[in-house]
Short mmCIF file of C-alpha atoms and ligand atoms in Angstrom, two decimals:
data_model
loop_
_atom_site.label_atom_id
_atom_site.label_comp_id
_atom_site.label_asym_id
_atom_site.label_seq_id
_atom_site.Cartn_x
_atom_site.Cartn_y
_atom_site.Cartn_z
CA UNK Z 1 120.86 20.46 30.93
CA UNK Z 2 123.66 22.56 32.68
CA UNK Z 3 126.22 22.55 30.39
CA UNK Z 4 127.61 25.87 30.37
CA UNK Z 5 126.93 27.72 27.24
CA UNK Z 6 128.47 31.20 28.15
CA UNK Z 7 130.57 33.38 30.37
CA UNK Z 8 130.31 36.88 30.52
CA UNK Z 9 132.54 39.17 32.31
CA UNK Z 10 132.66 42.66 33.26
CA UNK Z 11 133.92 45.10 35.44
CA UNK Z 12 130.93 46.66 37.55
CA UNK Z 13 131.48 49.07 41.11
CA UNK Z 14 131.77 47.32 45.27
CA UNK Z 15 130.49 49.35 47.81
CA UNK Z 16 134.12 51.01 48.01
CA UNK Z 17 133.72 52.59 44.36
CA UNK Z 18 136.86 50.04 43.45
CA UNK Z 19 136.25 48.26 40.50
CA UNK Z 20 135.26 44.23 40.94
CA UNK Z 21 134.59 41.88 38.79
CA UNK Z 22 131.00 40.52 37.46
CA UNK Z 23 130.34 37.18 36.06
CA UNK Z 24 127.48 35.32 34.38
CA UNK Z 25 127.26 31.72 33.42
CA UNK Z 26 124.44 30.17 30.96
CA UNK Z 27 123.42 26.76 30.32
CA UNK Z 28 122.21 24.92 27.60
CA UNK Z 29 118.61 24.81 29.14
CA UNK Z 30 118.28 28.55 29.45
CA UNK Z 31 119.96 28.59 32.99
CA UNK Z 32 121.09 31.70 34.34
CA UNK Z 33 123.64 33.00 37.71
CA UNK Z 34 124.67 36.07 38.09
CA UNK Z 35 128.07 36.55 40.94
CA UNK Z 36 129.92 39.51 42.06
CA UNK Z 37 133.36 39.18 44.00
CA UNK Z 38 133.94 41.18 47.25
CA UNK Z 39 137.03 42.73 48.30
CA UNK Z 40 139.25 42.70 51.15
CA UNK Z 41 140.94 45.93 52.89
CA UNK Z 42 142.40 43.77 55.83
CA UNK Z 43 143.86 41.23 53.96
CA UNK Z 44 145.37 38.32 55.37
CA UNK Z 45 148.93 37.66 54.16
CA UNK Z 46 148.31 34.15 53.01
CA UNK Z 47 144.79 34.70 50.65
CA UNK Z 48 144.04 33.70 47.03
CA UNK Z 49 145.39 36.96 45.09
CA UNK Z 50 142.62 38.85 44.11
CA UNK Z 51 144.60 40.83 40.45
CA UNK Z 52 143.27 44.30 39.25
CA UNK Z 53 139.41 43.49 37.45
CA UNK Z 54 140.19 44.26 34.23
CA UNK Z 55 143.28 41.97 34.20
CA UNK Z 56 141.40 39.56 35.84
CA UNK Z 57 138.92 39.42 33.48
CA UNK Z 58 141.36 39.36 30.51
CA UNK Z 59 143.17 36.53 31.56
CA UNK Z 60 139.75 34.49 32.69
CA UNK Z 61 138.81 35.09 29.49
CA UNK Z 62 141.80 33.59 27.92
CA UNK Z 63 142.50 31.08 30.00
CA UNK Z 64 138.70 30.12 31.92
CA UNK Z 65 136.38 30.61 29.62
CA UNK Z 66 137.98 27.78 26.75
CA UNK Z 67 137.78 25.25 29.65
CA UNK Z 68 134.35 26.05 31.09
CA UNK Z 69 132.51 26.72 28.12
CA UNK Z 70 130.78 23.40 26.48
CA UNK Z 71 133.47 21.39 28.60
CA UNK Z 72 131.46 21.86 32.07
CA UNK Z 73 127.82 21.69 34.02
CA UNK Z 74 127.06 24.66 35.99
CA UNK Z 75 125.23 22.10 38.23
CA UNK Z 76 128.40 20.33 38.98
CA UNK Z 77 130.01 22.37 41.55
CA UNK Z 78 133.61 20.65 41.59
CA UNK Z 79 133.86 20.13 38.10
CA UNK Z 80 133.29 24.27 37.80
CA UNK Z 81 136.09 24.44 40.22
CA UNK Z 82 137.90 22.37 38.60
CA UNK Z 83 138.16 23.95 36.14
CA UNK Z 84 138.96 27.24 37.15
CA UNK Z 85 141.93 25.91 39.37
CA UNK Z 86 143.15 24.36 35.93
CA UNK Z 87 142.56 26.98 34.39
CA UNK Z 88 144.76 29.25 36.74
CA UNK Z 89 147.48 26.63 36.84
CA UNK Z 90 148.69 28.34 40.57
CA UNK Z 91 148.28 27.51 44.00
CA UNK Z 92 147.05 30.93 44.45
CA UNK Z 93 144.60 32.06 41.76
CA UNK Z 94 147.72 34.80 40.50
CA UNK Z 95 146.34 33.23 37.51
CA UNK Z 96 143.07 34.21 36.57
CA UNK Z 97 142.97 36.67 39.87
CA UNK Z 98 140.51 34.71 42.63
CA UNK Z 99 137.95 37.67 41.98
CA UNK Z 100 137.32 36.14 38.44
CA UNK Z 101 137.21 32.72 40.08
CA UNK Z 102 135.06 33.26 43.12
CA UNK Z 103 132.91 35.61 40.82
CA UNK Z 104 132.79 32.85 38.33
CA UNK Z 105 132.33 29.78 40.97
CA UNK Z 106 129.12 31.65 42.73
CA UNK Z 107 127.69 32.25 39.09
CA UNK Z 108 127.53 28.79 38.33
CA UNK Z 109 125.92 27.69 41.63
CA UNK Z 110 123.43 30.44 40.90
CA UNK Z 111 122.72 28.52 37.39
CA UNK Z 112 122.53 25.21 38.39
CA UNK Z 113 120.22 26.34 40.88
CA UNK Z 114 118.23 27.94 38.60
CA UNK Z 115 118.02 24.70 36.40
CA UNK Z 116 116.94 22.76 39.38
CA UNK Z 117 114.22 25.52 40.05
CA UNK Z 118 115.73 25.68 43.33
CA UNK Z 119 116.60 27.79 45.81
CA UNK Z 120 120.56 28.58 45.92
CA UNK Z 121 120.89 26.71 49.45
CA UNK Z 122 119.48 23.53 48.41
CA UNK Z 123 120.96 23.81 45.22
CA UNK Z 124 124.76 23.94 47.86
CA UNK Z 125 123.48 21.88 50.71
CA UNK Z 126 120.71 20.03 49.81
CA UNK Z 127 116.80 18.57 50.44
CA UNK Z 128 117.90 18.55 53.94
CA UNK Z 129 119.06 21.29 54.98
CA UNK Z 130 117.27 25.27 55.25
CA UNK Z 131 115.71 24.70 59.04
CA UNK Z 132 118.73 26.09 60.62
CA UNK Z 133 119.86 29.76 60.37
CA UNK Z 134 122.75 31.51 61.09
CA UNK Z 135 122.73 33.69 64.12
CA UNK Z 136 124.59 37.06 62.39
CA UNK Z 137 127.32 39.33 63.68
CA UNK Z 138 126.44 42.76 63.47
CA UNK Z 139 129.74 44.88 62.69
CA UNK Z 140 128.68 48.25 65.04
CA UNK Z 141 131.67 50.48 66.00
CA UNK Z 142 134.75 50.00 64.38
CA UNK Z 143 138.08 51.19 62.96
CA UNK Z 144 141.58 49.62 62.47
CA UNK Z 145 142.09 49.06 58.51
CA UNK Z 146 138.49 49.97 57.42
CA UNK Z 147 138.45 53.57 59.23
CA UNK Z 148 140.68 56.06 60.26
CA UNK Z 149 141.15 57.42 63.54
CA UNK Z 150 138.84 55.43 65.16
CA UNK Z 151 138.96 52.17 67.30
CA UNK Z 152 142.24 50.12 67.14
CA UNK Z 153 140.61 47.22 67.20
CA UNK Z 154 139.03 46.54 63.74
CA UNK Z 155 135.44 45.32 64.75
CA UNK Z 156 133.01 45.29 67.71
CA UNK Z 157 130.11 42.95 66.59
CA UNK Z 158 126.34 42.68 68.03
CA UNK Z 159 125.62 38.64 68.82
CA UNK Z 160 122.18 38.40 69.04
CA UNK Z 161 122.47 34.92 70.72
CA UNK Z 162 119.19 34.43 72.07
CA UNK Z 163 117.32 35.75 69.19
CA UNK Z 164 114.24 33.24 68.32
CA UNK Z 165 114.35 33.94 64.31
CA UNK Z 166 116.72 35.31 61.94
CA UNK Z 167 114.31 38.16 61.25
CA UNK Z 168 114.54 39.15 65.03
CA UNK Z 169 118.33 38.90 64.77
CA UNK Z 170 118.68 41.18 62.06
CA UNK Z 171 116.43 43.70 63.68
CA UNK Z 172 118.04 43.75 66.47
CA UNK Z 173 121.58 44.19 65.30
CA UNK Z 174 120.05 47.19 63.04
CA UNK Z 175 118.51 48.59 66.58
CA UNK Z 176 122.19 47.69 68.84
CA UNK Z 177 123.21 50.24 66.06
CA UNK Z 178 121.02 53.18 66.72
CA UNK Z 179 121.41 52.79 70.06
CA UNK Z 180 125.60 53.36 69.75
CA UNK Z 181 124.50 56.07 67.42
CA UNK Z 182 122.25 57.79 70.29
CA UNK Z 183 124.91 57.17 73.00
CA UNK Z 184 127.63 58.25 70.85
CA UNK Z 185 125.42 61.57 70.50
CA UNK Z 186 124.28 61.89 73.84
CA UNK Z 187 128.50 61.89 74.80
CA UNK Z 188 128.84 64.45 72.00
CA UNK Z 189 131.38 62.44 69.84
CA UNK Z 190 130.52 62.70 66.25
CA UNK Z 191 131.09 59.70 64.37
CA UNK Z 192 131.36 58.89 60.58
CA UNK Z 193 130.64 55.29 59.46
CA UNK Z 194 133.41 53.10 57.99
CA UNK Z 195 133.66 50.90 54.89
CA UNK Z 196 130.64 48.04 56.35
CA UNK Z 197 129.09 50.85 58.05
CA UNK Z 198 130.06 51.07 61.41
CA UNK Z 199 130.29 53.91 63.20
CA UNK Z 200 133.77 55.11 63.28
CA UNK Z 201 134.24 57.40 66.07
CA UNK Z 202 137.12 58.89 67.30
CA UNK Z 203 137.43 56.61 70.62
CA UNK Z 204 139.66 54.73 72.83
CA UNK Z 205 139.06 50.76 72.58
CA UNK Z 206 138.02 51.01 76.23
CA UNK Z 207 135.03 53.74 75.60
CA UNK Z 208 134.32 51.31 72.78
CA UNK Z 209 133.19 48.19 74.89
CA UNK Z 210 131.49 50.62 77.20
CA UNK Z 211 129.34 51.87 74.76
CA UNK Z 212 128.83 48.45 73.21
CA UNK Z 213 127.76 47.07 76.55
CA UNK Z 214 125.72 49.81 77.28
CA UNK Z 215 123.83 49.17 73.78
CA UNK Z 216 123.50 45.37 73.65
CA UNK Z 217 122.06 45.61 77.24
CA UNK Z 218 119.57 48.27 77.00
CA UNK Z 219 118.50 46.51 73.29
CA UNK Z 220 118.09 43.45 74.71
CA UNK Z 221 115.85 44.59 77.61
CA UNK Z 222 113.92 45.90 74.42
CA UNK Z 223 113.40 43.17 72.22
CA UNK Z 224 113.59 40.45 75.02
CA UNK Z 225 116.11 38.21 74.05
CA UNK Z 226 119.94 38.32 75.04
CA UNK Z 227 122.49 39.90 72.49
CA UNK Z 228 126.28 39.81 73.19
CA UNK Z 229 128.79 41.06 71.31
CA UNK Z 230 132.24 40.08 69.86
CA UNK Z 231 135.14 41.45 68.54
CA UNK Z 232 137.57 41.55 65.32
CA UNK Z 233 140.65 42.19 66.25
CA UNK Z 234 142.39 41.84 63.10
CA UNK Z 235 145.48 41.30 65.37
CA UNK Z 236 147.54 40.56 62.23
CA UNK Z 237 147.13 44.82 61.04
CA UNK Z 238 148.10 45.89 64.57
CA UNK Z 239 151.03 43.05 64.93
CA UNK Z 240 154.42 44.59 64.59
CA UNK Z 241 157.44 42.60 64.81
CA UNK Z 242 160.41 45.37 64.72
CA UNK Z 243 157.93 46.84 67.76
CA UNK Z 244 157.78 43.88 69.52
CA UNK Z 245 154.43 43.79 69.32
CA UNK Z 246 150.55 44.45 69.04
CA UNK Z 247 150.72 48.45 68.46
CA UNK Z 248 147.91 50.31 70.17
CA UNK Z 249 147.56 54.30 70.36
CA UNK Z 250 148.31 53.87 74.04
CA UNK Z 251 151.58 51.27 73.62
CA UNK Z 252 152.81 48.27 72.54
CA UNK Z 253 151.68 44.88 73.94
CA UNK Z 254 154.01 42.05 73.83
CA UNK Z 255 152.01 38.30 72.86
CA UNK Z 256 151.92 37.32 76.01
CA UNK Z 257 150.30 40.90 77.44
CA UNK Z 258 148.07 40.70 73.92
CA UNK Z 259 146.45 36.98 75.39
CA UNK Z 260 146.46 38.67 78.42
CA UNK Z 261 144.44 41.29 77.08
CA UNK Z 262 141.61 39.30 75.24
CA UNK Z 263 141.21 36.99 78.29
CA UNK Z 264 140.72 40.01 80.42
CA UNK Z 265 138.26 41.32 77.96
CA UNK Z 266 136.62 38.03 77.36
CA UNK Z 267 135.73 37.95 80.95
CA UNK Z 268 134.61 41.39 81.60
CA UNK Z 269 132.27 41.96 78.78
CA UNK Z 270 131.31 37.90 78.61
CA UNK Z 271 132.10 38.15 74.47
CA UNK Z 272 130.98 35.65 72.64
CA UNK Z 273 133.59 35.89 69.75
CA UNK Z 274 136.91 36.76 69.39
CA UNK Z 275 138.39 36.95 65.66
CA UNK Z 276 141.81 36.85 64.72
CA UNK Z 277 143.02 38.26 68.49
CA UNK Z 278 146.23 37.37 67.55
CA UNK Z 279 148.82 37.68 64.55
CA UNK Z 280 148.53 35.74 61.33
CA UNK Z 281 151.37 33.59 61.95
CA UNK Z 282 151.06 32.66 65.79
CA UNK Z 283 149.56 29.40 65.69
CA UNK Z 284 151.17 29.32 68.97
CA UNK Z 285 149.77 32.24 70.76
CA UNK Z 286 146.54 31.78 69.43
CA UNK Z 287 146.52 27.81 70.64
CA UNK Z 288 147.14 29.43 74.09
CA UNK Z 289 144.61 31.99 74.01
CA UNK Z 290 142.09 28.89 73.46
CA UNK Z 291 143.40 26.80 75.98
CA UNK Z 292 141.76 30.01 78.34
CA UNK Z 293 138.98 31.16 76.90
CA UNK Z 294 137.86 28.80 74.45
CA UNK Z 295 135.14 27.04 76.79
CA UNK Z 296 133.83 30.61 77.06
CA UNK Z 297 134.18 31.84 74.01
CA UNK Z 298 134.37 31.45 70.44
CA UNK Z 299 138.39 31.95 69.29
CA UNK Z 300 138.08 32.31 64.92
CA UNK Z 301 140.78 32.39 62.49
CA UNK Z 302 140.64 34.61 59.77
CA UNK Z 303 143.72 35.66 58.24
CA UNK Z 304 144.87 32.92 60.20
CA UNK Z 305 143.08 30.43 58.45
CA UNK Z 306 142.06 32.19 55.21
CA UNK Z 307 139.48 29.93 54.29
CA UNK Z 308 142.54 27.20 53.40
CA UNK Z 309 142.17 23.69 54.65
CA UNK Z 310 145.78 23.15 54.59
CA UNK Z 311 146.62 26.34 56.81
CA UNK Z 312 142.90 24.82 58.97
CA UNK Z 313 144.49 21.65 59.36
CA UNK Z 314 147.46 23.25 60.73
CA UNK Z 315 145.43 25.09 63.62
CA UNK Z 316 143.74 21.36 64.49
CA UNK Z 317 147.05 19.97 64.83
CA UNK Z 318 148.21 23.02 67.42
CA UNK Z 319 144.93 23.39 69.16
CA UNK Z 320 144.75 26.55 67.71
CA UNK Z 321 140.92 28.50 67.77
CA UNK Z 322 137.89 26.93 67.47
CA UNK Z 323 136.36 28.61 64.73
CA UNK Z 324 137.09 29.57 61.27
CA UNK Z 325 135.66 32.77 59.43
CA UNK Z 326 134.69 31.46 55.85
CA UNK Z 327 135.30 33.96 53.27
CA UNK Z 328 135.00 32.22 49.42
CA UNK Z 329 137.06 34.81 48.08
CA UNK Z 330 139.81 34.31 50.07
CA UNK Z 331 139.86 31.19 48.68
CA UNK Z 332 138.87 31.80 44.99
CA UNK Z 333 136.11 28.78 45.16
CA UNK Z 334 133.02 27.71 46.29
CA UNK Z 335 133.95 24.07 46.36
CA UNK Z 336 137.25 24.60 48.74
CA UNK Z 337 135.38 27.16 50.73
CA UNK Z 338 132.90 24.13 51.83
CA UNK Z 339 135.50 22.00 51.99
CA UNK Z 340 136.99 24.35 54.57
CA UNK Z 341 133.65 24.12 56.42
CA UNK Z 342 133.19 20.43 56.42
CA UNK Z 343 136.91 20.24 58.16
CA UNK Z 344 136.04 22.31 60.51
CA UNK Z 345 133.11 20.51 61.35
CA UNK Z 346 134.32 17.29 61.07
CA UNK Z 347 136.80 18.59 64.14
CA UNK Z 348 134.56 20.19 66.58
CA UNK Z 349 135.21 24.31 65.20
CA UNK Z 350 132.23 26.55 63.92
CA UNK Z 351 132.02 28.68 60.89
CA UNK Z 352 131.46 32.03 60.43
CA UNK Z 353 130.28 32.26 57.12
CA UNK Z 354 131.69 36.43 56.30
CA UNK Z 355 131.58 39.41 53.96
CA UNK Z 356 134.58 41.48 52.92
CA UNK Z 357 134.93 45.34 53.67
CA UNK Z 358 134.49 45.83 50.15
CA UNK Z 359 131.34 43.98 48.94
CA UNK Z 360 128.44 43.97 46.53
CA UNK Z 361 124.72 43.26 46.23
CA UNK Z 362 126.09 39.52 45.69
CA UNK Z 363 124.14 37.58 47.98
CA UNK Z 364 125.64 34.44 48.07
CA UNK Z 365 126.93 34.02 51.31
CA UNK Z 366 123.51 33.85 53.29
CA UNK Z 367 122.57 30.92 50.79
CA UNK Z 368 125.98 29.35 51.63
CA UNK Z 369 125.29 29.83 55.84
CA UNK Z 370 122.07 27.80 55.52
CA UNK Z 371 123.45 25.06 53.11
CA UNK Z 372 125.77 24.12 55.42
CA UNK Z 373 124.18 25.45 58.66
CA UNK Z 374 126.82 27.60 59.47
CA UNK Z 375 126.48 28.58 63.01
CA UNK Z 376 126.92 32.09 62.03
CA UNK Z 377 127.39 34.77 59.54
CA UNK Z 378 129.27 38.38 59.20
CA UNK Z 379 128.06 40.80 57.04
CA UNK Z 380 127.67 44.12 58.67
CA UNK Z 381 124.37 45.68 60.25
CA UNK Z 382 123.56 48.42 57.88
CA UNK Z 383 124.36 49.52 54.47
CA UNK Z 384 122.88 48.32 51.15
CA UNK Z 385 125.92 45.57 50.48
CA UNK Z 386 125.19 44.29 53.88
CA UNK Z 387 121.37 44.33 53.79
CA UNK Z 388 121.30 42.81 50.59
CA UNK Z 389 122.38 39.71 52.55
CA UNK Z 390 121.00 40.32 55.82
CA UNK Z 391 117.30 40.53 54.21
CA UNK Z 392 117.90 37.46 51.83
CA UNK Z 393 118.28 35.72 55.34
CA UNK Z 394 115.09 37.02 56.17
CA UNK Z 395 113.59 35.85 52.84
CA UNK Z 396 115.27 32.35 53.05
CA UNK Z 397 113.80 32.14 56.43
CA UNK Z 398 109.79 32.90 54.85
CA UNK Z 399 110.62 30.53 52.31
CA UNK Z 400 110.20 33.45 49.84
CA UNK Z 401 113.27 32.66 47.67
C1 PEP E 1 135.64 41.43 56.81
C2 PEP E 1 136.89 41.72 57.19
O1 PEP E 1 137.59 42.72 56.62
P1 PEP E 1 138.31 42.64 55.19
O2 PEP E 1 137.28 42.25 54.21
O3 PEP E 1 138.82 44.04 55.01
O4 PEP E 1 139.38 41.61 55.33
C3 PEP E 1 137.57 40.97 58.26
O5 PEP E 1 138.72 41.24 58.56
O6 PEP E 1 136.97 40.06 58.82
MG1 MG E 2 138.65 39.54 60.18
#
């Protein structure tokens, strides 16, 4: 019944006004998915290479499509992946690009979902699963590769821990956002909003978690529930080697003043989650950093992991984090971005299901939270891309999907 039929590819517009690429699988029984692939502006250095759209979609066509078509069921999730990793022949998708592949992965789940008459999550995860939700990081003030001349630090995220529903999470991250919006006025600094629409001010880091704990506290109060926030570092854009070190507009911090640093911070402003504090490549510095703070807090690899199991397995070994951002297309498939989550699982680290910087109205990624009750998710606060996730968490949640 899911035997794939047809591929279609096209180029259509992410929320950056890049190109991206657009796929849609059909199956013999009328099935239908429809997947978009996001893009990456801080890119870790070890991710699946994502290759210009329309080359990406020439050489899927060549080389993906002959292998999918009448060869494959949509509703077999490996096999689809496969395939594409056959198809690409590389360890890193330079292949087929891993925008074709995640693009082409996330249309098939969509159709063998839509065979099954099923929701997307059960489709992924199953009868059993869909009665836990991800609690979801709200991306408010931010800077480092996704704005200019604002924060150096890349992300400061609302954690609406104590939030009773997903509904009440969402809200709230949405309100922690006007609230920075009012303070930031109040302080007359005008602020633009950057590419997952957070506000962008020009502002030292320091004003930053000011503001940020002035807004989670006074939201809380509000709504009646606790919210925390976190941070994204992206420690790997602000990591310098011929500096000697994490480069900040007020100096250079060696990796010892950088762990330092995040402790400090971890304490002060009681964060919940701190992504990729460190560089890419400092399994080391990053195993430290946990050895402080990890009862606290939560330590995640992103381009530190990149969604890999091999590079995930790595951080196990060296006590490294203990959490892993999930990102499909830094991966290129569905099927290796659950394996990634079922490893971390298996060894005691949570996932943080995420968006890119560069997204679509692809909504995948809340379906993929709930399959495999990801603790939480990342994808923004505000902004059409973002919502488009954020409210199919609120519709997953009413059963209305
Ligand atoms: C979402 C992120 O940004 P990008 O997509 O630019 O890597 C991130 O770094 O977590
Ligand atoms: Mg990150």
């Amino acid at each position: 019944m899911t035997l794939i039929t047809d591929v279609r590819l096209r180029r259509v517009l992410d929320s950056r006004g890049n190109a991206t690429v657009e796929a849609d699988v059909l199956t013999e029984s009328g099935g239908f998915g429809r997947g978009k692939a996001p893009s990456g502006a801080s890119t870790g250095e070890y991710e699946a290479i994502e290759l210009p759209a329309q080359e990406a979609i020439a050489n899927a066509r060549d080389d993906a499509l002959p292998r999918l078509i009448g060869e494959v069921h949509a509703g077999n999730q490996r096999d689809v992946d496969a395939a594409l990793h056959a198809a690409d022949g590389t360890d890193d998708f330079s292949g087929i690009g891993a925008n074709s592949a995640v693009a082409i992965s996330m249309a098939a789940a969509k159709a063998g979902a839509d065979v099954l008459g099923a929701p997307l999550f059960q489709h992924l995860g199953g009868t059993f699963r869909g009665n836990e939700y991800p609690t979801p990081l709200g991306n408010i003030i931010g800077g480092g590769e996704h704005a200019a001349d604002a924060t150096n630090i890349q992300e400061f995220l609302a954690a609406p821990v104590g939030a009773p529903s997903v509904e009440e999470a969402v809200f709230a991250n949405a309100a922690v956002h006007q609230e920075v919006h009012d303070i930031l006025a109040d302080r007359d600094l005008p602020a633009g909003k950057g590419d997952e629409g957070a506000w962008a001010p020009s502002i030292s880091d320091d004003e930053a978690f000011e503001i940020m704990d002035e807004a989670v506290e006074t939201v809380a109060d509000d709504f009646g529930f606790a919210i925390a926030f976190g941070l994204d570092v992206a420690g790997a854009e602000l990591y310098d080697e011929d500096e000697g070190g994490y480069v900040y507009d007020d100096g250079v911090k060696s990796t010892d003043e950088q762990i330092d640093y995040i402790a400090e911070k971890v304490e002060a402003y009681d964060l919940v989650y701190v992504e990729d504090p460190l560089d890419e490549n400092d399994y080391e510095a990053f195993a430290d950093l946990t050895d402080r703070v990890g009862d606290q807090t939560l330590v995640c690899g992103d381009d530190l992991f990149v969604t890999n199991v091999e590079r995930l397995e790595a951080g196990i070994s060296a006590g490294a984090g203990n959490s892993i951002l999930i990102k499909p297309n830094q991966i290129g498939t569905l099927t290796d971005a659950v394996d990634a989550i079922e490893l971390a699982t298996r060894n005691g680290y949570e996932s943080v299901v995420s968006h890119r910087s560069g997204e679509t109205e692809d909504t995948t990624i809340a379906h993929l939270a709930v399959a495999t009750s990801a603790p939480f998710i990342k994808t923004g606060a505000v902004g059409g891309e973002r919502t488009a996730k954020l409210n199919e968490l609120i519709r997953i949640e009413d059963n209305a999907v």
